[in-house]
Amino acid sequence: MALFHAELKINRRHLLLGMSALATVASFAQSKGFAEPLHQSDSVSRFMSVSKILVPHQLNPVVGHRIYVALNDVEENFDNTIHAIHNFIVKTASVDVEHLMPALTDEKLQNSALKIISAWYSGVVHGKSGDHVIAFEDALMYKVSSDVMTIPSYAKSAPNAWNATAVPLLNMPSF
Amino acid sequence: MPSDLNSDVVIVGTGVVGCLIAEQALDAGFSVLMLEAGPRVSRDTIVENYRNLAPTLRNHWNAPYPPKPWAPHLETRTPDEASSYLDLTGPNAKAYEQGYVRYAGGATWHWAGICWRMTPDDLRLKSLYGVGRDWAFSYDVLEPYYARAEHAMGVCGPGDPALQWPPNTARSRPYPMGPIPFGPGEQRLTDVAATLGMQNLPAPQARNSGVSFDGRPPCCGNNNCFPVCPIAAKYDAATALPRIEAKGGQIITNAVAYRVETNSQKKVAAIHYFDSDKNSHSVAGKIFVLACNGIETPKLLLLSADEKNPSGVANSSDQVGRNMMDQPKLVADVEMTEPLWTGVGPVQSSSIMNTSQGEFRRDYAGAMFRMENMARSTLGGLAALEKGLYGKALDQEIRRLSACTARLTVEHEPLPLPFNRLTLSDKQDWLGLSRPRIHYDVGDYVRRSAEQYTIPLLKKLAAALGATDIRISPEFLHSDHIMGGVIMGNDPKDSVVDVDCRAHDHENLFLPGGGAMTTGGSGNSTITMAALAIKAADAIIGQLHHG
């Protein structure tokens, strides 16, 4: 009987998680970006390709899609800007952001590149009519110190299980 | 006008003071009705509000608590917003930008949870040092109430008397839980401060340490005590509200008290309040408790002026709204070459208290020193992005700024000064009620302390930590410890309430909490407010039994 209850609990939990995931997918599908025609998806793909050079970390495509939608909303001709940065990357065969940014001398393109980097790290896109908050726990600025600090409001430790050890700065987490 | 409602005890305010009194009265068998100006909002809503803020707004503690139009409180996201409720004047107006929440649960939603007791000397400033006022009773009288408050709220703290505050002083009960461990930043501060004779103590804090307590889980170091503990490991009054209701207490939200009505026997007969549709109601009772903090309580008393009480209810002394106090605060943002790593554990977990005591208090204020233990990843991230960095350099700079920077804080002991005064503003709120106007000047006692004592010591402490850069705030800031406006004393001519927080002028009106504190000390005020609440509750129950 106890076993039956345990299974029931697990199944119910899985069911709830599944329902939650379905709800998330449904909500995402109804959002502006996901329902866009194919060429818009190409734009998102191009944005992700550019992002992967600008931000050399694992990038969540759902977050990327939301950043793209927000930047498209606040930046004029954002698709053209992404096209231009993408073409520049291909033309110069840039393989990382350290080589790309010094070569990217067009001030407008450089500013847009920095805005894309800022959005991935801070989780927010600033617009004239307000802020688009894209991500909280996926904001990359929290990953850089994730070996020591929690993301505020989340826990990374069991009760009283932290200690006073100061880890070296050079031990950069990989993310 | 007949009252709509009736209760043995009518309490205005649902913060820690109101909740402690409500529960004690219910446990003694009396009916309780509580009025709360604001709404009742769930913890998950507040947590989501916080997580959906832009990162630049996450250090505005009021930002996850949007006020209702009928129950405004301070908001600070823009200067216009900051001046839209509290009408502040005087040379240190900025130091009285008090943050509190007009939600069910009150300011306990975003308090730090720190519970420093006042010391025996703190209660005798006048007789020991010739400044301020003496309390109407000694520490020995207050001590048992401190212990009861610590157990009611679930305060953890050290068992070693040398690490307790006040140190090596008799306690009627130990803390219910042991201390919360230090993270690397607090340990480093402790070690460095010791070389300067400054003792950084583990803070007694109303946060569950290693175990569940009172139906709440243990702290897991979510490092978000303010603006909201996401798991209720920190005591907040919101967790007491369902228990109060289960015991039969009635809580009416969105009910803005605007008038205290007295009768010909100088007793309070009813509280009048507006609902969110601006309809007026009233509630009658035997005992009335105004526990809506040190600003809203005197405001309500002054709003209640009528022919019988021309200067306001409980104000024959002309002291209602005077002696407004808080610990004027200075902060120093420091940068070091070596990693300090604040942000591990609660946002505040220790303080240097021995700097608050000494013969020097004849001349200038004592003070508490502290290092904020907040995770600095948001600040570090935004500052590094501001520099236009990218790639590995960006990651390294975020990590460096997160680990190698800190904020040191010093909070000065205030004196009760009658010219620091709350009056009714000519500006009105959404309901047409006068907003609180507060004149605030930290006074020469605090200014001398900053010049001669605390700023030099702050610089020494920063240097000992290896600071390569130190930026001290150019003006005094607020600590959000509202005290004074209905000051306690034995003499009805120069004080508002007696030793039980009972109004001298009205025998069935109690005004417990920070407003009643005679002096403020250097530490956080809540545990003293809670102790006074429990003392008042004993008196209320005694009074109900006898009459």
Tab-separated table of C-alpha atoms in Angstrom, chain A residues 25-161:
chain	number	residue	atom	x	y	z
A	25	VAL	CA	4.963	25.361	-24.650
A	26	ALA	CA	1.417	26.526	-25.349
A	27	SER	CA	2.168	29.948	-23.912
A	28	PHE	CA	5.378	30.154	-25.937
A	29	ALA	CA	3.593	29.082	-29.097
A	30	GLN	CA	1.055	31.844	-28.580
A	31	SER	CA	3.755	34.479	-28.082
A	32	LYS	CA	4.537	36.860	-30.913
A	33	GLY	CA	7.849	35.293	-31.947
A	34	PHE	CA	7.038	31.606	-32.188
A	35	ALA	CA	3.998	32.181	-34.400
A	36	GLU	CA	5.973	34.288	-36.887
A	37	PRO	CA	6.356	33.058	-40.499
A	38	LEU	CA	9.411	31.106	-41.568
A	39	HIS	CA	11.584	34.084	-42.544
A	40	GLN	CA	11.259	35.377	-38.994
A	41	SER	CA	12.584	32.056	-37.712
A	42	ASP	CA	15.531	32.488	-40.063
A	43	SER	CA	16.112	35.857	-38.441
A	44	VAL	CA	16.124	34.267	-35.015
A	45	SER	CA	18.552	31.607	-36.226
A	46	ARG	CA	20.834	34.307	-37.582
A	47	PHE	CA	20.558	36.180	-34.280
A	48	MET	CA	21.546	33.019	-32.416
A	49	SER	CA	24.525	32.479	-34.710
A	50	VAL	CA	25.720	36.004	-34.071
A	51	SER	CA	25.070	35.594	-30.338
A	52	LYS	CA	27.203	32.449	-30.219
A	53	ILE	CA	30.196	34.449	-31.423
A	54	LEU	CA	29.475	37.443	-29.181
A	55	VAL	CA	28.786	35.374	-26.067
A	56	PRO	CA	31.002	32.293	-25.860
A	57	HIS	CA	28.830	30.257	-23.518
A	58	GLN	CA	25.935	27.811	-23.650
A	59	LEU	CA	22.977	29.879	-24.803
A	60	ASN	CA	19.365	29.005	-24.050
A	61	PRO	CA	17.425	29.272	-27.348
A	62	VAL	CA	14.204	30.252	-25.568
A	63	VAL	CA	15.994	33.161	-23.894
A	64	GLY	CA	17.628	34.016	-27.225
A	65	HIS	CA	14.248	34.128	-28.928
A	66	ARG	CA	12.930	36.515	-26.308
A	67	ILE	CA	16.011	38.750	-26.523
A	68	TYR	CA	15.593	38.860	-30.300
A	69	VAL	CA	11.930	39.867	-30.013
A	70	ALA	CA	12.739	42.573	-27.433
A	71	LEU	CA	15.680	44.038	-29.380
A	72	ASN	CA	13.636	43.956	-32.574
A	73	ASP	CA	11.050	45.986	-30.697
A	74	VAL	CA	13.410	48.670	-29.402
A	75	GLU	CA	16.071	48.872	-32.156
A	76	GLU	CA	15.298	50.283	-35.591
A	77	ASN	CA	16.154	47.937	-38.480
A	78	PHE	CA	17.440	45.329	-36.065
A	79	ASP	CA	17.245	42.574	-38.677
A	80	ASN	CA	19.457	44.616	-40.997
A	81	THR	CA	21.930	45.138	-38.150
A	82	ILE	CA	22.070	41.405	-37.448
A	83	HIS	CA	22.527	40.759	-41.158
A	84	ALA	CA	25.415	43.201	-41.245
A	85	ILE	CA	27.136	41.718	-38.180
A	86	HIS	CA	26.567	38.216	-39.538
A	87	ASN	CA	28.050	39.138	-42.917
A	88	PHE	CA	30.996	40.785	-41.184
A	89	ILE	CA	31.657	37.627	-39.168
A	90	VAL	CA	31.569	35.509	-42.342
A	91	LYS	CA	33.713	37.938	-44.307
A	92	THR	CA	36.371	38.218	-41.631
A	93	ALA	CA	36.076	34.560	-40.583
A	94	SER	CA	35.904	35.738	-36.981
A	95	VAL	CA	35.864	32.788	-34.633
A	96	ASP	CA	35.518	34.575	-31.302
A	97	VAL	CA	34.376	37.843	-29.791
A	98	GLU	CA	37.913	38.857	-28.844
A	99	HIS	CA	38.848	39.030	-32.532
A	100	LEU	CA	35.505	40.262	-33.779
A	101	MET	CA	34.963	43.349	-31.620
A	102	PRO	CA	38.231	45.206	-32.342
A	103	ALA	CA	37.683	44.596	-36.056
A	104	LEU	CA	34.059	45.760	-35.919
A	105	THR	CA	34.816	49.454	-36.352
A	106	ASP	CA	31.317	50.527	-37.448
A	107	GLU	CA	30.086	52.280	-34.319
A	108	LYS	CA	26.433	51.384	-34.861
A	109	LEU	CA	27.209	47.706	-35.325
A	110	GLN	CA	29.538	47.718	-32.321
A	111	ASN	CA	26.870	49.320	-30.114
A	112	SER	CA	24.328	46.757	-31.228
A	113	ALA	CA	26.786	43.954	-30.519
A	114	LEU	CA	27.316	45.314	-27.002
A	115	LYS	CA	23.556	45.541	-26.483
A	116	ILE	CA	23.194	41.888	-27.460
A	117	ILE	CA	25.968	40.929	-25.020
A	118	SER	CA	24.371	43.046	-22.300
A	119	ALA	CA	20.978	41.415	-22.822
A	120	TRP	CA	22.420	37.909	-22.446
A	121	TYR	CA	24.317	38.827	-19.289
A	122	SER	CA	21.807	41.103	-17.544
A	123	GLY	CA	18.596	39.496	-18.745
A	124	VAL	CA	17.057	42.837	-19.642
A	125	VAL	CA	16.619	44.953	-22.781
A	126	HIS	CA	16.136	48.660	-22.154
A	127	GLY	CA	13.617	50.415	-24.371
A	128	LYS	CA	12.324	53.964	-24.543
A	129	SER	CA	8.915	52.859	-23.287
A	130	GLY	CA	10.312	50.651	-20.531
A	131	ASP	CA	12.415	47.621	-19.763
A	132	HIS	CA	11.886	44.191	-21.296
A	133	VAL	CA	12.869	41.743	-18.562
A	134	ILE	CA	13.877	38.613	-20.462
A	135	ALA	CA	15.455	36.342	-17.909
A	136	PHE	CA	16.317	36.140	-14.236
A	137	GLU	CA	17.969	32.836	-13.371
A	138	ASP	CA	19.270	32.477	-16.962
A	139	ALA	CA	21.019	35.875	-16.892
A	140	LEU	CA	24.665	34.982	-17.520
A	141	MET	CA	26.028	37.474	-14.983
A	142	TYR	CA	24.943	35.027	-12.268
A	143	LYS	CA	26.848	32.100	-13.834
A	144	VAL	CA	30.212	33.817	-13.403
A	145	SER	CA	30.108	33.486	-9.605
A	146	SER	CA	27.789	30.476	-9.386
A	147	ASP	CA	30.444	28.390	-7.612
A	148	VAL	CA	30.144	30.708	-4.581
A	149	MET	CA	27.025	32.880	-4.743
A	150	THR	CA	23.436	31.884	-5.137
A	151	ILE	CA	21.150	33.687	-7.543
A	152	PRO	CA	19.243	35.866	-5.051
A	153	SER	CA	15.982	34.173	-3.997
A	154	TYR	CA	17.245	30.730	-5.077
A	155	ALA	CA	19.091	28.339	-2.797
A	156	LYS	CA	22.307	26.546	-3.654
A	157	SER	CA	22.919	25.021	-0.244
A	158	ALA	CA	21.336	22.774	2.324
A	159	PRO	CA	20.414	24.507	5.612
A	160	ASN	CA	23.531	25.984	7.266
A	161	ALA	CA	25.703	24.000	4.858
